[in-house]
Amino acid sequence: MIISMRPHATREEIDHVRERIADFGYKVHSIEGEERVVIGVVGVGDVTACLESLEAFPGVERAVRISAPYKFVSKEFKKGRSAIKVNGLEVGGGEFIVMAGPCSVESEKQIMETAEFVAASGARMLRGGAFKPRTSPYDFQGMELEGLKLLRKAGQATGLGIVTEVMSDRDVELIAEYAGCMQVGARNMQNFALLKSLGGCGRPVLLKRGLSSTIKELLMSAEYIVAHGNPDVILCERGIRTFETATRNTFDIAAVPVLRELTHLPVVLDPSHATGKRSLVPPLCRAAVAIGADGLIVEVHPCPEKAVSDGAQSLTFPDFAGMMRDLAPYIRLWKEARALPAAALV
Ligand code: PEP
Ligand code: MN
């Protein structure tokens, strides 16, 4: 059950509602937004009686029962779509947002050139890892603080917002100083300490689906972030592990319409990590637009054969420019569909 208080409800009204919920034997989980307080109610008891009683309380705008295990992120909580603001853009709004850049920040030259190129080709955000989750402890682990500084410089030079990965709750504050959007990598989707601390980071979060996670688990992880105070979560499908070996992962693009039915949060697709192969990225980007994703996150490198990570799946500059040109008519249709009253197509 979720209780939305009216904007600017008084402290007394809020406390009154909390006390009533406690009387019913439930636990209270409130999110104090700038404008309003939303109170999540969890536990076992007589939901109908509790709802009826609370609806009549002063200061209460809406009390709804939510049957899904994820509450704040569910469609039952919010029927429409959430558009998440990142650096003056909206993910989940009327623009299709392409985020592009190298897997890892490697040098000033590499990130500056890439930022300039992807910006000129139509990308709206720059991606790049400064803290890298690598399978082997002997592989390049990222430029860390130096990488964050370079990302900031590239962002300032091009006007692109920065999305970069945070791997540990210890780094949240530092990365939030540099990034417009905090990326949680697939390997950390269930790092609950990290998810909890992102609740208070003051930045939107791009939450990637775990390598072997279900859609329900993805939504439960998003719920952690929201329940800890941060409603700005963008979901990302990046391929899941299956028996198939022709691609690095299996791209579950069905996740887009499935998530549309279950959540109001925006969804972006990452065909680079999903396929692991450069030639497969452009066709899957077209599919992403057609299926109604809110955007893409794509790896691009000035010289993929020399990349320290994920070279095989990184697009070259000409590949990226060509792909953006080819996507343009699809994105035009996407926008028209988004502008329809019932968002009939996407
Ligand atoms: C990345 O974006 O470079 C990355 C490591 O992605 P994922 O967490 O999806 O593997
Ligand atoms: Mn990568």
Coordinates of C-alpha atoms and ligand atoms in Angstrom, one line a residue:
M1 CA 0.0 0.0 0.0
I2 CA 1.2 3.5 -0.8
I3 CA -0.1 6.7 0.6
S4 CA 0.7 9.9 -1.3
M5 CA 0.3 13.0 0.8
R6 CA -0.9 16.2 -0.7
P7 CA 1.9 18.6 -1.8
H8 CA 3.0 20.5 1.3
A9 CA 1.0 18.5 3.8
T10 CA 1.9 19.5 7.3
R11 CA 4.3 17.6 9.5
E12 CA 1.4 17.0 11.9
E13 CA -0.7 15.4 9.1
I14 CA 2.2 13.2 8.1
D15 CA 2.9 12.0 11.6
H16 CA -0.8 11.4 12.1
V17 CA -0.9 9.1 9.1
R18 CA 2.3 7.3 10.2
E19 CA 0.8 6.7 13.7
R20 CA -2.4 5.3 12.2
I21 CA -0.4 2.9 10.0
A22 CA 1.5 1.7 13.0
D23 CA -1.8 1.1 14.8
F24 CA -2.6 -1.3 12.1
G25 CA 0.6 -3.1 12.8
Y26 CA 2.3 -2.2 9.5
K27 CA 5.8 -0.8 8.9
V28 CA 6.2 2.6 7.4
H29 CA 8.7 3.5 4.7
S30 CA 8.4 7.2 3.7
I31 CA 10.1 9.1 0.9
E32 CA 10.3 12.8 1.6
G33 CA 10.4 14.6 -1.8
E34 CA 10.8 18.3 -2.2
E35 CA 7.1 18.7 -2.8
R36 CA 5.4 15.8 -1.2
V37 CA 5.8 12.9 1.1
V38 CA 5.0 9.4 -0.1
I39 CA 4.6 6.7 2.5
G40 CA 5.1 3.1 1.6
V41 CA 3.3 0.7 3.9
V42 CA 4.5 -2.9 4.2
G43 CA 3.5 -5.8 6.3
V44 CA 0.5 -8.2 6.7
G45 CA -2.9 -7.1 7.9
D46 CA -6.3 -5.8 7.0
V47 CA -5.3 -3.7 4.0
T48 CA -8.9 -2.7 3.0
A49 CA -9.7 -1.4 6.5
C50 CA -6.4 0.5 6.7
L51 CA -6.9 2.0 3.2
E52 CA -10.4 3.1 3.9
S53 CA -9.4 4.7 7.2
L54 CA -6.4 6.5 5.7
E55 CA -8.2 7.9 2.6
A56 CA -10.2 10.1 4.9
F57 CA -7.2 11.6 6.7
P58 CA -6.4 15.2 6.3
G59 CA -3.4 15.8 4.1
V60 CA -3.8 12.4 2.3
E61 CA -4.2 12.7 -1.5
R62 CA -4.3 9.1 -2.5
A63 CA -4.1 5.7 -0.8
V64 CA -3.5 2.7 -3.2
R65 CA -3.1 -1.0 -2.7
I66 CA -0.2 -2.4 -4.7
S67 CA -0.2 -6.1 -5.2
A68 CA 3.2 -6.3 -7.0
P69 CA 6.2 -7.0 -4.8
Y70 CA 7.9 -3.8 -6.1
K71 CA 5.7 -0.9 -5.0
F72 CA 7.0 2.5 -6.0
V73 CA 8.2 1.4 -9.4
S74 CA 5.1 -0.4 -10.3
K75 CA 2.4 0.6 -12.8
E76 CA -0.1 0.2 -10.0
F77 CA 1.6 3.1 -8.2
K78 CA 1.9 5.4 -11.3
K79 CA -0.1 4.8 -14.5
G80 CA 1.7 7.2 -16.8
R81 CA 5.4 7.2 -17.6
S82 CA 8.2 8.8 -15.7
A83 CA 10.5 11.0 -17.6
I84 CA 13.8 11.2 -15.7
K85 CA 15.8 14.4 -15.9
V86 CA 19.5 14.1 -16.6
N87 CA 21.6 17.2 -17.3
G88 CA 18.6 19.1 -18.7
L89 CA 17.5 16.2 -20.8
E90 CA 14.6 13.9 -20.2
V91 CA 15.0 10.1 -20.5
G92 CA 11.5 8.7 -21.0
G93 CA 10.1 11.9 -22.5
G94 CA 9.7 13.0 -26.1
E95 CA 13.3 12.6 -27.2
F96 CA 15.1 9.4 -28.0
I97 CA 18.3 9.6 -26.0
V98 CA 21.5 8.1 -27.4
M99 CA 24.3 7.7 -24.9
A100 CA 27.7 6.8 -26.5
G101 CA 31.3 6.6 -25.7
P102 CA 34.1 4.1 -24.9
C103 CA 33.8 1.2 -22.5
S104 CA 36.7 2.7 -20.4
V105 CA 38.2 6.1 -20.2
E106 CA 41.8 5.5 -21.3
S107 CA 43.4 8.9 -22.0
E108 CA 42.5 12.6 -22.4
K109 CA 42.9 12.3 -26.2
Q110 CA 40.7 9.2 -26.4
I111 CA 37.8 10.6 -24.4
M112 CA 37.9 14.2 -25.8
E113 CA 38.0 12.9 -29.4
T114 CA 35.2 10.5 -28.7
A115 CA 33.0 13.0 -26.9
E116 CA 33.4 15.5 -29.8
F117 CA 32.6 12.9 -32.4
V118 CA 29.6 11.4 -30.7
A119 CA 28.2 14.8 -29.9
A120 CA 28.5 15.9 -33.5
S121 CA 26.8 12.7 -34.6
G122 CA 23.7 13.3 -32.4
A123 CA 24.5 11.5 -29.1
R124 CA 23.1 13.4 -26.1
M125 CA 25.2 11.8 -23.3
L126 CA 28.7 10.5 -23.0
R127 CA 29.4 7.1 -21.4
G128 CA 32.7 5.9 -20.2
G129 CA 33.9 3.8 -17.2
A130 CA 36.5 5.2 -14.8
F131 CA 35.9 2.4 -12.3
K132 CA 35.7 -0.9 -14.2
P133 CA 34.2 -4.2 -13.1
R134 CA 36.6 -6.7 -14.8
T135 CA 36.3 -10.4 -14.7
S136 CA 40.1 -10.7 -14.2
P137 CA 41.8 -8.8 -11.4
Y138 CA 44.8 -8.5 -13.7
D139 CA 42.9 -6.6 -16.3
F140 CA 42.8 -2.8 -16.5
Q141 CA 40.6 -1.6 -13.6
G142 CA 40.0 2.0 -14.8
M143 CA 41.6 5.4 -14.4
E144 CA 39.4 6.1 -11.3
L145 CA 39.6 9.7 -10.2
E146 CA 41.7 10.8 -13.2
G147 CA 39.1 9.2 -15.4
L148 CA 36.3 11.1 -13.7
K149 CA 38.2 14.4 -14.2
L150 CA 38.6 13.6 -17.9
L151 CA 34.9 12.8 -18.2
R152 CA 34.1 16.1 -16.7
K153 CA 36.4 17.9 -19.1
A154 CA 34.9 16.1 -22.1
G155 CA 31.4 16.8 -20.8
Q156 CA 32.1 20.5 -20.4
A157 CA 33.7 20.8 -23.8
T158 CA 30.8 19.2 -25.6
G159 CA 27.8 19.9 -23.4
L160 CA 27.1 16.2 -23.1
G161 CA 25.9 14.8 -19.7
I162 CA 28.1 12.1 -18.2
V163 CA 27.0 8.5 -17.4
T164 CA 29.6 6.5 -15.6
E165 CA 29.7 3.4 -13.4
V166 CA 29.8 3.3 -9.6
M167 CA 30.9 -0.1 -8.2
S168 CA 30.9 0.5 -4.5
D169 CA 28.9 2.4 -2.0
R170 CA 32.2 4.0 -0.8
D171 CA 32.5 5.8 -4.2
V172 CA 29.0 7.1 -4.5
E173 CA 29.7 10.6 -3.2
L174 CA 32.9 11.0 -5.3
I175 CA 31.3 9.9 -8.5
A176 CA 28.1 12.0 -7.9
E177 CA 30.4 15.0 -8.0
Y178 CA 31.4 14.3 -11.5
A179 CA 28.6 12.3 -13.1
G180 CA 25.2 13.5 -14.3
C181 CA 24.0 9.9 -14.1
M182 CA 25.2 7.0 -12.0
Q183 CA 25.5 3.7 -13.7
V184 CA 25.0 0.5 -11.8
G185 CA 26.6 -2.3 -13.8
A186 CA 25.1 -5.7 -14.5
R187 CA 27.4 -7.3 -11.9
N188 CA 26.3 -5.0 -9.2
M189 CA 22.5 -5.0 -9.8
Q190 CA 22.0 -6.8 -6.6
N191 CA 24.7 -5.0 -4.6
F192 CA 22.1 -3.9 -2.1
A193 CA 24.5 -1.7 0.0
L194 CA 25.3 0.2 -3.2
L195 CA 21.6 0.5 -4.2
K196 CA 20.7 1.8 -0.8
S197 CA 23.4 4.5 -0.9
L198 CA 22.3 5.5 -4.3
G199 CA 19.0 6.4 -2.7
G200 CA 20.6 9.5 -1.3
C201 CA 23.0 10.4 -4.1
G202 CA 21.0 13.2 -5.6
R203 CA 21.6 11.9 -9.2
P204 CA 19.6 9.8 -11.5
V205 CA 20.7 6.1 -11.7
L206 CA 21.0 3.9 -14.8
L207 CA 20.4 0.5 -13.5
K208 CA 21.6 -2.4 -15.7
R209 CA 19.9 -5.7 -15.6
G210 CA 22.1 -8.4 -14.0
L211 CA 23.7 -11.1 -16.2
S212 CA 21.3 -13.7 -14.9
S213 CA 18.6 -11.7 -13.4
T214 CA 14.9 -11.8 -14.1
I215 CA 12.8 -8.8 -14.9
K216 CA 11.2 -9.0 -11.5
E217 CA 14.7 -9.0 -9.8
L218 CA 15.6 -5.9 -11.9
L219 CA 12.5 -4.2 -10.7
M220 CA 13.1 -5.2 -7.1
S221 CA 16.6 -3.6 -7.4
A222 CA 15.1 -0.4 -8.8
E223 CA 12.7 -0.5 -5.8
Y224 CA 15.6 -0.4 -3.4
I225 CA 16.9 2.8 -4.9
V226 CA 13.5 4.4 -4.9
A227 CA 12.5 3.2 -1.5
H228 CA 15.7 4.8 -0.2
G229 CA 14.8 8.1 -1.5
N230 CA 15.7 8.4 -5.2
P231 CA 12.8 8.1 -7.6
D232 CA 15.0 8.8 -10.7
V233 CA 15.9 5.4 -12.0
I234 CA 16.4 4.4 -15.7
L235 CA 16.4 0.7 -16.4
C236 CA 18.8 -0.9 -18.9
E237 CA 18.5 -4.2 -20.7
R238 CA 22.0 -5.3 -21.7
G239 CA 21.6 -9.0 -22.5
I240 CA 21.3 -12.0 -20.3
R241 CA 23.2 -15.3 -20.1
T242 CA 21.7 -18.2 -22.0
F243 CA 23.0 -21.4 -23.7
E244 CA 23.5 -19.4 -26.9
T245 CA 27.2 -18.7 -27.7
A246 CA 26.8 -16.8 -31.1
T247 CA 26.5 -13.6 -29.1
R248 CA 28.1 -12.5 -25.9
N249 CA 24.7 -12.5 -24.2
T250 CA 21.2 -12.9 -25.4
F251 CA 19.5 -9.6 -26.0
D252 CA 16.1 -9.7 -24.4
I253 CA 14.4 -6.9 -26.2
A254 CA 11.0 -8.3 -25.1
A255 CA 12.0 -6.7 -21.8
V256 CA 11.0 -3.4 -23.3
P257 CA 7.2 -4.1 -23.7
V258 CA 7.2 -6.3 -20.7
L259 CA 8.6 -3.5 -18.5
R260 CA 6.1 -1.1 -20.1
E261 CA 3.4 -3.2 -18.7
L262 CA 4.9 -3.4 -15.2
T263 CA 6.6 -0.1 -14.5
H264 CA 6.5 3.6 -15.2
L265 CA 10.3 3.9 -15.3
P266 CA 12.1 4.5 -18.7
V267 CA 14.0 1.7 -20.4
V268 CA 17.1 2.0 -22.5
L269 CA 18.9 -0.8 -24.4
D270 CA 22.6 -1.6 -24.6
P271 CA 23.2 -3.7 -27.8
S272 CA 27.0 -3.4 -27.3
H273 CA 27.2 -5.6 -24.2
A274 CA 24.2 -7.7 -25.4
T275 CA 25.9 -8.8 -28.6
G276 CA 29.6 -8.4 -28.0
K277 CA 30.0 -7.9 -31.7
R278 CA 30.3 -4.5 -33.5
S279 CA 28.5 -5.6 -36.7
L280 CA 25.4 -6.6 -34.7
V281 CA 25.0 -3.3 -32.9
P282 CA 23.4 -1.2 -35.7
P283 CA 20.6 -3.6 -36.5
L284 CA 19.7 -4.0 -32.9
C285 CA 19.7 -0.3 -32.4
R286 CA 17.1 -0.1 -35.1
A287 CA 15.1 -2.8 -33.2
A288 CA 15.5 -0.8 -30.0
V289 CA 13.9 2.3 -31.6
A290 CA 11.1 0.2 -33.2
I291 CA 10.2 -1.6 -30.0
G292 CA 9.8 1.7 -28.1
A293 CA 12.9 1.8 -25.9
D294 CA 13.5 5.3 -24.5
G295 CA 17.1 5.4 -25.6
L296 CA 20.3 3.5 -26.3
I297 CA 23.7 3.2 -24.7
V298 CA 26.4 2.3 -27.2
E299 CA 30.2 1.8 -27.0
V300 CA 32.3 3.8 -29.5
H301 CA 36.1 4.0 -29.6
P302 CA 38.4 6.0 -31.9
C303 CA 40.5 2.8 -32.5
P304 CA 38.6 -0.3 -31.2
E305 CA 41.5 -2.7 -31.9
K306 CA 43.5 -0.8 -29.4
A307 CA 40.8 -0.5 -26.7
V308 CA 41.7 -1.7 -23.3
S309 CA 38.2 -3.2 -22.8
D310 CA 35.4 -4.3 -25.1
G311 CA 37.1 -3.4 -28.4
A312 CA 35.2 -6.1 -30.3
Q313 CA 31.8 -4.6 -29.6
S314 CA 32.9 -0.9 -29.9
L315 CA 31.8 1.0 -33.0
T316 CA 34.4 3.0 -34.9
F317 CA 33.6 6.7 -35.5
P318 CA 32.4 6.0 -39.1
D319 CA 30.3 3.1 -37.8
F320 CA 28.7 5.3 -35.3
A321 CA 28.0 8.2 -37.7
G322 CA 26.6 5.8 -40.2
M323 CA 24.4 4.2 -37.6
M324 CA 23.0 7.5 -36.4
R325 CA 22.2 8.5 -40.0
D326 CA 20.4 5.2 -40.5
L327 CA 18.5 5.5 -37.3
A328 CA 17.2 9.0 -38.1
P329 CA 14.0 8.0 -40.0
Y330 CA 13.2 5.4 -37.3
I331 CA 13.6 8.0 -34.6
R332 CA 11.3 10.4 -36.5
L333 CA 8.6 7.7 -36.5
W334 CA 9.4 7.0 -32.8
K335 CA 8.8 10.7 -32.0
E336 CA 5.5 10.8 -34.0
A337 CA 4.3 7.8 -32.1
R338 CA 5.3 9.3 -28.8
A339 CA 3.3 12.4 -29.6
L340 CA 0.1 10.4 -30.2
P341 CA -2.3 10.9 -27.3
A342 CA -2.4 7.2 -26.3
A343 CA 1.2 6.6 -27.3
A344 CA -0.4 3.9 -29.5
L345 CA 2.7 2.5 -31.1
V346 CA 5.4 2.8 -28.5
Ligands
PEP1 C1 29.9 -1.2 -19.3 O1 28.9 -0.5 -19.5 O2 31.0 -1.0 -19.8 C2 29.6 -2.5 -18.5 C3 30.6 -3.0 -17.8 O3 28.4 -3.0 -18.7 P1 27.6 -4.2 -18.0 O4 27.6 -3.9 -16.5 O5 26.3 -4.2 -18.6 O6 28.4 -5.4 -18.3
MN2 MN 32.0 -2.2 -21.7

